[in-house]
PDB file of C-alpha atoms in Angstrom:
ATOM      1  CA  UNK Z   1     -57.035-161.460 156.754  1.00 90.00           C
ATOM      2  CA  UNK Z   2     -54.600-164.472 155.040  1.00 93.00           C
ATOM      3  CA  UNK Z   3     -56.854-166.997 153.688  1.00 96.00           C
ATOM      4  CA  UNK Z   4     -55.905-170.294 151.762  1.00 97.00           C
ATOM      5  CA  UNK Z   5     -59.253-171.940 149.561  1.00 96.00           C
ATOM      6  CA  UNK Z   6     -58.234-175.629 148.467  1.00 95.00           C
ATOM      7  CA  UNK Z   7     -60.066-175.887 145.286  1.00 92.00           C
ATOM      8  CA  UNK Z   8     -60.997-173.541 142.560  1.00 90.00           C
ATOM      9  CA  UNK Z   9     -64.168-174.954 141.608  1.00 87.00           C
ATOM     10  CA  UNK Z  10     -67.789-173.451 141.884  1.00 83.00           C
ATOM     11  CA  UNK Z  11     -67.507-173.032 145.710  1.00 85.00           C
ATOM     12  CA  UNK Z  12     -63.787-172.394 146.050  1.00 89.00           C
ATOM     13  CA  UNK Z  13     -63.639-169.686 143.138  1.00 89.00           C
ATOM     14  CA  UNK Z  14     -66.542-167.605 144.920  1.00 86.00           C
ATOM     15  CA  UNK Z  15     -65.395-167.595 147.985  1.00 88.00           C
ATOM     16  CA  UNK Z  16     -62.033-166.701 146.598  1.00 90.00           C
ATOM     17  CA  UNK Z  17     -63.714-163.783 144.953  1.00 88.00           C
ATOM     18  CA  UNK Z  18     -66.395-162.248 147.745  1.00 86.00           C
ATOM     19  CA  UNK Z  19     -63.252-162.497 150.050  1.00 89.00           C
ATOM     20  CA  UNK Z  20     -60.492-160.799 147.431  1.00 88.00           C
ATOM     21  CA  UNK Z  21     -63.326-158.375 146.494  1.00 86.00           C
ATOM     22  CA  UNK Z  22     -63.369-157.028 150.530  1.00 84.00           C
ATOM     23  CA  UNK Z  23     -59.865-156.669 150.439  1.00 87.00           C
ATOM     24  CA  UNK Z  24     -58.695-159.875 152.109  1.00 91.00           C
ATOM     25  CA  UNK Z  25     -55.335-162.177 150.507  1.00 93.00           C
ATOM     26  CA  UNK Z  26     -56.172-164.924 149.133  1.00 94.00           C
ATOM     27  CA  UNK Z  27     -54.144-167.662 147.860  1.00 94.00           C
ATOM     28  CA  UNK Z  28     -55.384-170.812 146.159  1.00 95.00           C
ATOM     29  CA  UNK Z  29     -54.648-174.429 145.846  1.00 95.00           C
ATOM     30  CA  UNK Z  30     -55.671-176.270 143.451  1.00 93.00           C
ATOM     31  CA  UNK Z  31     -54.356-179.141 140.693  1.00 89.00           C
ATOM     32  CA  UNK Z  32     -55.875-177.575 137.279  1.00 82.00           C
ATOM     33  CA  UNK Z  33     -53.445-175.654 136.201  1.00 65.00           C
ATOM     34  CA  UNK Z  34     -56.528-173.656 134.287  1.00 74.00           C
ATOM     35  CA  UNK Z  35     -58.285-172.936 137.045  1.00 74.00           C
ATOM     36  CA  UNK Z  36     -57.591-169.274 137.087  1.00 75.00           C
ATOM     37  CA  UNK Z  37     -59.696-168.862 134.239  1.00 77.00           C
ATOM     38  CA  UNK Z  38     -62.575-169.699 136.670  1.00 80.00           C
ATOM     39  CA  UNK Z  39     -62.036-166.187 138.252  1.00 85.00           C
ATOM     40  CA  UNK Z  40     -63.003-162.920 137.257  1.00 74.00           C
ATOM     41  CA  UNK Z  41     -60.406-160.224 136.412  1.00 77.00           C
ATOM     42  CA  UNK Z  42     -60.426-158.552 139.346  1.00 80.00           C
ATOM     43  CA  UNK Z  43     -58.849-161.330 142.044  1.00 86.00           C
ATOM     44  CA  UNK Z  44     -55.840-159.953 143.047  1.00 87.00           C
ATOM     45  CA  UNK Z  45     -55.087-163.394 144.834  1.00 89.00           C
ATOM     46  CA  UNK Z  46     -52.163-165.989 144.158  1.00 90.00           C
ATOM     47  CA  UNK Z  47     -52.986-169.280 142.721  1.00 91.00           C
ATOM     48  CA  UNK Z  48     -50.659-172.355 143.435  1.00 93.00           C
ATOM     49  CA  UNK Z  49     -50.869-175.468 141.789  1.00 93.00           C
ATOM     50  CA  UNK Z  50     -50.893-178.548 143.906  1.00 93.00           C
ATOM     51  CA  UNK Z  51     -52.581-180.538 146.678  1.00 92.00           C
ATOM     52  CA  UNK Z  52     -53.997-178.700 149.692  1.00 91.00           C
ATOM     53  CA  UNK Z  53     -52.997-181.211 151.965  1.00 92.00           C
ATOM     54  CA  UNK Z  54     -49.507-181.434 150.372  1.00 93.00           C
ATOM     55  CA  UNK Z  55     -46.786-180.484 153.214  1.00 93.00           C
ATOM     56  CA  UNK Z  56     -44.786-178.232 150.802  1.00 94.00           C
ATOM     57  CA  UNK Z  57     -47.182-176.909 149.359  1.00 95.00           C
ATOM     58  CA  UNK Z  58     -48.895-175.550 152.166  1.00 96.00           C
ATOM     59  CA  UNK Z  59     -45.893-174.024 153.230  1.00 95.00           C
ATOM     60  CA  UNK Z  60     -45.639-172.644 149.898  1.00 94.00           C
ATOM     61  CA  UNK Z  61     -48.863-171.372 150.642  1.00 95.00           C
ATOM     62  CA  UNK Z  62     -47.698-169.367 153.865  1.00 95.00           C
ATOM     63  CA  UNK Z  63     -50.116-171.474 155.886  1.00 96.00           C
ATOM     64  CA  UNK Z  64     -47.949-170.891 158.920  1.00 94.00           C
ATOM     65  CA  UNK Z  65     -49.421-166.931 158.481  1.00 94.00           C
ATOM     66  CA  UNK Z  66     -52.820-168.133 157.234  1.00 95.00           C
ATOM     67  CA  UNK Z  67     -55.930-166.772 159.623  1.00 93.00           C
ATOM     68  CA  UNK Z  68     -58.252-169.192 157.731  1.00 93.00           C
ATOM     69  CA  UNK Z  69     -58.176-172.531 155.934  1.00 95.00           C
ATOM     70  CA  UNK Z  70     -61.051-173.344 153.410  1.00 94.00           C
ATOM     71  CA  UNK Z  71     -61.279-176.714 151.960  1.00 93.00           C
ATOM     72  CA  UNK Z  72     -63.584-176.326 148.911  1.00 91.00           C
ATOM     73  CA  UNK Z  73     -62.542-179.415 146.454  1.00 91.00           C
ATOM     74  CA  UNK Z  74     -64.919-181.543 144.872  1.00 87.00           C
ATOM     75  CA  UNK Z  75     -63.766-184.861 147.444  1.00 88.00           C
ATOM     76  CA  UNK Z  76     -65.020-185.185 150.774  1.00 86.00           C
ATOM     77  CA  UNK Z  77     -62.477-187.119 151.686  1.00 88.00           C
ATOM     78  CA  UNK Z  78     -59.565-184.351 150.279  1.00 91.00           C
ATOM     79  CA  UNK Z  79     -61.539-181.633 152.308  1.00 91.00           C
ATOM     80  CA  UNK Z  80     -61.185-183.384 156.053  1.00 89.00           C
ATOM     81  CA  UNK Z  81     -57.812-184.656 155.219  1.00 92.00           C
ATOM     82  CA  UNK Z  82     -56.715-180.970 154.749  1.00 94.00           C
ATOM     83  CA  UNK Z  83     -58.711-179.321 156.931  1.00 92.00           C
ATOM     84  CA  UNK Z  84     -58.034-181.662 159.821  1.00 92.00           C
ATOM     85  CA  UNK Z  85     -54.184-180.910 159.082  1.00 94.00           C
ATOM     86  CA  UNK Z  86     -54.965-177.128 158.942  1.00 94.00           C
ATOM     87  CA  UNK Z  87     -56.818-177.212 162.348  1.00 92.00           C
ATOM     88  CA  UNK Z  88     -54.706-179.881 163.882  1.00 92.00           C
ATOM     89  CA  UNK Z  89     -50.960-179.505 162.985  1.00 94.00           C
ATOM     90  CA  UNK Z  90     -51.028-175.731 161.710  1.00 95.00           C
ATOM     91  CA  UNK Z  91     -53.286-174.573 164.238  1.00 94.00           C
ATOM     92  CA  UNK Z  92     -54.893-172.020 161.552  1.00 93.00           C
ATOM     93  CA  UNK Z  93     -57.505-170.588 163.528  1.00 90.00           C
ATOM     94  CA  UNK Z  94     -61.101-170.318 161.541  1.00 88.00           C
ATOM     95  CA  UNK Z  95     -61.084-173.673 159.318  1.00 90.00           C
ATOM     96  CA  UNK Z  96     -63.759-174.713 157.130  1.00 88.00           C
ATOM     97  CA  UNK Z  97     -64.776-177.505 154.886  1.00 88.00           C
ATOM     98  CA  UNK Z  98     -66.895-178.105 151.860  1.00 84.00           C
ATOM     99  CA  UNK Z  99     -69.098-181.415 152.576  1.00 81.00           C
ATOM    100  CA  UNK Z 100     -70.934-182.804 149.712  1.00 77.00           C
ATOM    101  CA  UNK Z 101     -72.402-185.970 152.008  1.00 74.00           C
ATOM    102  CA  UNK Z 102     -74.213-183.544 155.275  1.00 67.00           C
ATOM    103  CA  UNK Z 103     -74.178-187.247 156.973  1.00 68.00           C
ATOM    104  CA  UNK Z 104     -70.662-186.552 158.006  1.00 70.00           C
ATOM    105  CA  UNK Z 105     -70.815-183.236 158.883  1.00 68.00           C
ATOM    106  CA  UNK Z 106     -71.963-184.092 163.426  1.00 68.00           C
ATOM    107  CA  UNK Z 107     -68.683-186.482 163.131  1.00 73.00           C
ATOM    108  CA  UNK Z 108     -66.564-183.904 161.561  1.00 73.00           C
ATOM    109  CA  UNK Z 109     -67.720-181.101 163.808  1.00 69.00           C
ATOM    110  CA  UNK Z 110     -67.248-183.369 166.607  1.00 71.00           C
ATOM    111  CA  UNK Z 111     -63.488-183.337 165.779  1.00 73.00           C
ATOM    112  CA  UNK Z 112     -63.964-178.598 165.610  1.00 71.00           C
ATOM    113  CA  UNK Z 113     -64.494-178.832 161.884  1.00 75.00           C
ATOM    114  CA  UNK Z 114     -66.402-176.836 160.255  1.00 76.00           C
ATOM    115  CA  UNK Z 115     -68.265-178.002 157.786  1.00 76.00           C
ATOM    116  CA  UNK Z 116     -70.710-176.528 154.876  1.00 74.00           C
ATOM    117  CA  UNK Z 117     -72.832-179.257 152.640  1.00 67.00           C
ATOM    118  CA  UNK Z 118     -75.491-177.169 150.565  1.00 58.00           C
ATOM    119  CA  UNK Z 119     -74.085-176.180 146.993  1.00 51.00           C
ATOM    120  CA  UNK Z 120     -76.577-173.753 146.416  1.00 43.00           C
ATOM    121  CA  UNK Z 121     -75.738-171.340 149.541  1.00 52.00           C
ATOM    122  CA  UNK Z 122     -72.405-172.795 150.629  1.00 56.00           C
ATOM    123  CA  UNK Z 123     -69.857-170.031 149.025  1.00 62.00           C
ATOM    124  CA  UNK Z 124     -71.939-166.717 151.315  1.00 59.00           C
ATOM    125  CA  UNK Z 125     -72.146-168.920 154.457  1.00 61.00           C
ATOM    126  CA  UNK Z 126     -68.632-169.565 154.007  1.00 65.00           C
ATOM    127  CA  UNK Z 127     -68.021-166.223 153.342  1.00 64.00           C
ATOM    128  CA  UNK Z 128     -69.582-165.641 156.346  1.00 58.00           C
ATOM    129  CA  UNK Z 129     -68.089-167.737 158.695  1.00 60.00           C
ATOM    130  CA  UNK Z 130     -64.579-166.458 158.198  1.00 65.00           C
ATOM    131  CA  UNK Z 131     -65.947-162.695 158.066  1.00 59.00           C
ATOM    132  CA  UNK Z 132     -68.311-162.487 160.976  1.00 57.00           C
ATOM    133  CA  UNK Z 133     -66.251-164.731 163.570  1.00 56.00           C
ATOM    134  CA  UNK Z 134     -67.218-162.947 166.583  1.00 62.00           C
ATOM    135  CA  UNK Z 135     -71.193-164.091 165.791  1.00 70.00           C
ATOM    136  CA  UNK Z 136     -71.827-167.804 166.535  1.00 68.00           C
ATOM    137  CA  UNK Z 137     -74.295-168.684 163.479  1.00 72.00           C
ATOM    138  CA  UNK Z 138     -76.679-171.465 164.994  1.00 70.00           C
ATOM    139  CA  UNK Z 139     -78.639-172.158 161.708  1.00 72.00           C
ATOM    140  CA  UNK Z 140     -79.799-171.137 158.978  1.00 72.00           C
ATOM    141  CA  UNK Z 141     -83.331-171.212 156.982  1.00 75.00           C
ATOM    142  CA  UNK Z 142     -84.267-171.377 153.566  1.00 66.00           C
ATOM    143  CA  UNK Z 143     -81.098-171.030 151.181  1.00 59.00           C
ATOM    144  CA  UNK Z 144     -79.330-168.955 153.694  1.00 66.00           C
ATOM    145  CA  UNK Z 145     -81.200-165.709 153.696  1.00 79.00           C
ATOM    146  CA  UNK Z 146     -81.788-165.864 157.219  1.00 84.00           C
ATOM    147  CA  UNK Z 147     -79.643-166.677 159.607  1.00 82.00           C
ATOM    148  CA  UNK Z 148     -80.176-167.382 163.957  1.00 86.00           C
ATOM    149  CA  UNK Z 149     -77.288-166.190 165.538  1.00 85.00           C
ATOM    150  CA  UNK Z 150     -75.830-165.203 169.110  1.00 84.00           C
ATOM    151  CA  UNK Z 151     -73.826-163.391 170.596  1.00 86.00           C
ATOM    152  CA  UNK Z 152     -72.238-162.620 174.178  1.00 87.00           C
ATOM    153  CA  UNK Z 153     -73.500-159.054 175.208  1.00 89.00           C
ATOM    154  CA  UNK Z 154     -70.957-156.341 174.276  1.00 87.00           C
ATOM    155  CA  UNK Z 155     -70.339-154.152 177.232  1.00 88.00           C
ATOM    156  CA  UNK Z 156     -71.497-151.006 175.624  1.00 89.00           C
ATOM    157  CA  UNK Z 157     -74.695-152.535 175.567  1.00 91.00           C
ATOM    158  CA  UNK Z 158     -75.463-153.187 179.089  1.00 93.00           C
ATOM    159  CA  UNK Z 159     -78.697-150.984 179.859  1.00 93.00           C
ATOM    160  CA  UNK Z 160     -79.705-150.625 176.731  1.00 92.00           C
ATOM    161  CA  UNK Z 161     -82.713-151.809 175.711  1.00 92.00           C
ATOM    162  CA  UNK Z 162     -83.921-154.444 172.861  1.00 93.00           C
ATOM    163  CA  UNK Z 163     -85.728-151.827 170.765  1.00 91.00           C
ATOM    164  CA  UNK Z 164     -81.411-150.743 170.223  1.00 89.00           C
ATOM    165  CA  UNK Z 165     -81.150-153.403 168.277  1.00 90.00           C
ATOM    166  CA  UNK Z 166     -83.945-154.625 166.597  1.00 93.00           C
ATOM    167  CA  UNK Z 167     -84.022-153.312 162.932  1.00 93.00           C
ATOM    168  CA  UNK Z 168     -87.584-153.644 161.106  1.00 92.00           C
ATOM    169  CA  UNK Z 169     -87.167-156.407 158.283  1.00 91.00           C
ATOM    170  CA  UNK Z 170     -83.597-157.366 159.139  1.00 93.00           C
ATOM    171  CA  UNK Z 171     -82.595-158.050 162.760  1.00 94.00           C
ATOM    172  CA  UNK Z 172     -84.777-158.737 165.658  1.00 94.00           C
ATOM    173  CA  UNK Z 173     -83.725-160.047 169.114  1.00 95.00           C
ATOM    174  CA  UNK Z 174     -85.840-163.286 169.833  1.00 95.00           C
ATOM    175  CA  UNK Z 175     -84.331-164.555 173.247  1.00 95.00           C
ATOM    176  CA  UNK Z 176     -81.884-163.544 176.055  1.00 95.00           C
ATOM    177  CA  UNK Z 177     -80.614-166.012 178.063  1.00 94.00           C
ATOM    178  CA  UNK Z 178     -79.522-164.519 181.606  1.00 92.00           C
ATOM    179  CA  UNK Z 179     -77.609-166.346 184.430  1.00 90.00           C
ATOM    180  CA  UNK Z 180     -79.071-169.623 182.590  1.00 86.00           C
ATOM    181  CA  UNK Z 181     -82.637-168.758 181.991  1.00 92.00           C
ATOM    182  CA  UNK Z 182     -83.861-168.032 178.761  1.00 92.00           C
ATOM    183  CA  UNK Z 183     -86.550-165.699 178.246  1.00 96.00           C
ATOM    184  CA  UNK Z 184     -88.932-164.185 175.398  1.00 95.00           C
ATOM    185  CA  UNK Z 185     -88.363-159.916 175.864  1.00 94.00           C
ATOM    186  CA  UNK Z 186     -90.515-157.422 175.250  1.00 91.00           C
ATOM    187  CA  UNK Z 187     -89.362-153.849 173.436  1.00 84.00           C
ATOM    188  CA  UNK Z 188     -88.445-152.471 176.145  1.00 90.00           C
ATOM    189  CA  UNK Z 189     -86.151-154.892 178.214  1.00 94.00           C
ATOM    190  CA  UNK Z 190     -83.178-153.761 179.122  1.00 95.00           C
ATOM    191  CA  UNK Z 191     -79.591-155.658 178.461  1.00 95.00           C
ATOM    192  CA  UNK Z 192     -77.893-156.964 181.440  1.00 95.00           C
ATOM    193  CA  UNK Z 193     -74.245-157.294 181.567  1.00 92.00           C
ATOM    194  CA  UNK Z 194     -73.571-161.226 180.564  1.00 90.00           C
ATOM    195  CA  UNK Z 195     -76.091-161.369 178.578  1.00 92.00           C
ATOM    196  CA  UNK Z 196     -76.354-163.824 175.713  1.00 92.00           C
ATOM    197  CA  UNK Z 197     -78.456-162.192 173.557  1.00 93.00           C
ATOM    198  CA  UNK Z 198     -80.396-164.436 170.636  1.00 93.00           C
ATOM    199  CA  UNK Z 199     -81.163-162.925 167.038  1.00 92.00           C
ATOM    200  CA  UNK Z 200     -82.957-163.539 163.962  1.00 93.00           C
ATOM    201  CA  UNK Z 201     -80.942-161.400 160.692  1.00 91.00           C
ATOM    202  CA  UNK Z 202     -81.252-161.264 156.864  1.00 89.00           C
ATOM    203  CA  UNK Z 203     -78.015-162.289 155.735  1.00 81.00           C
ATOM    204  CA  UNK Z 204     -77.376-159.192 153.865  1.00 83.00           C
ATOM    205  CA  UNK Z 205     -77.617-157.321 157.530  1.00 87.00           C
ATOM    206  CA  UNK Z 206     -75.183-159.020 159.027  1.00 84.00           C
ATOM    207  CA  UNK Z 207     -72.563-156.262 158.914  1.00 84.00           C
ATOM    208  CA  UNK Z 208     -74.966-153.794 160.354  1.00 88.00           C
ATOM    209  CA  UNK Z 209     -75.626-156.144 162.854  1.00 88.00           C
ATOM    210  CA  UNK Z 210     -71.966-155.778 163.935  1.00 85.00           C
ATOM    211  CA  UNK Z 211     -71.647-152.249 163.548  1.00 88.00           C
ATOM    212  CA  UNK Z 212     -74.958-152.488 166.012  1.00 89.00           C
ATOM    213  CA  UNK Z 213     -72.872-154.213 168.400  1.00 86.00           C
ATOM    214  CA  UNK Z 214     -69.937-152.407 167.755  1.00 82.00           C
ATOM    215  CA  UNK Z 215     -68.054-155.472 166.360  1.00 68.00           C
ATOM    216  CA  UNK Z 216     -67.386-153.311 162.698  1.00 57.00           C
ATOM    217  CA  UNK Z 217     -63.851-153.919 162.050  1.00 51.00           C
ATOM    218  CA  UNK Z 218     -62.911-156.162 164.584  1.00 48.00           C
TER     219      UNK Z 218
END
């Protein structure tokens, strides 16, 4: 995946990171000229100095390629402007942005932003966002350990039952909605085809999650 991260700050640099580290490119934007030394060795990513919401440099950027658009600088104001041109005139299709005041975040994602506003789990939900696109996070408790997420039943699934995919400790189904009724299951309930299926997972499980569903390198 092509990913751009406006700002190379606390947020921006380890996002930049977890995401170089799995082997996705990464450019940065960001106006300190040293703010490569805020990454570790290993990024393999471009940096750009500049303005993310800077015409030409976005298209310096290759944002017409991008598959993601993270706006991680320390302004509110700098992170809608950009993202809002990501999502609205680029059309970049997974765009998030870094909120420091979580009163604006409803209006933003109003207008399909976004948005992240806790510093102290922002960079691994972000990282998760653009990762694990295919499962619709609905919250999140404590720091971000735990996450409540759904997902549209994948066809393999249909007949299977709940005890599939419930994993001791780390995932556990907690509702299934079915031709608009939710319900509470039991073990042993079986998966109907349409089903939107209703989970409680550990963070760190969320890639066996997919590989669960059979979502692993989608």
């Amino acid at each position: 995946m092509k990913v751009i991260v406006m700002g190379c700050g606390r947020i921006g640099s380890q996002v930049s990171q977890l995401l170089s580290e799995q082997g996705h490119e990464v450019t940065i934007i960001d106006h300190d000229a040293n703010s490569e030394g805020r990454l570790g060795a290993n990024f393999k990513g471009n940096i750009i100095k500049g303005l993310g919401f800077d015409h030409n440099i976005l298209m310096q950027a290759g944002i017409e390629q991008v598959e993601a658009f993270v706006a991680a600088s320390q302004s509110d104001n700098a992170n809608i402007v950009a993202a809002r041109i990501a999502h609205n005139i680029f059309h970049v299709p997974r765009v998030v942005a870094r909120l420091y005041d979580p009163r604006r975040a409803e209006i933003y994602q109003r207008l399909g932003l976004t948005t992240i506003s806790s510093t102290n789990w922002g960079a691994e939900r972000i990282f998760q966002v653009l990762t694990h696109a295919d499962i619709d996070v609905w919250n999140t408790f404590g720091s971000g350990e735990v996450a409540l997420v759904h997902v549209e039943l994948p066809p393999q699934l249909t007949g299977r039952n709940v005890l599939q995919l419930n994993v001791p400790g780390e995932i556990m189904v907690v509702t299934i909605t079915r031709n608009d009724h939710a319900f509470i299951p039991a073990s042993g309930t079986e998966f109907h085809e349409g089903d939107l299926v209703h989970l409680v997972v550990l963070s760190s499980a969320m890639n066996r999650l997919e590989e669960l569903l059979g979502m692993e390198g989608r």
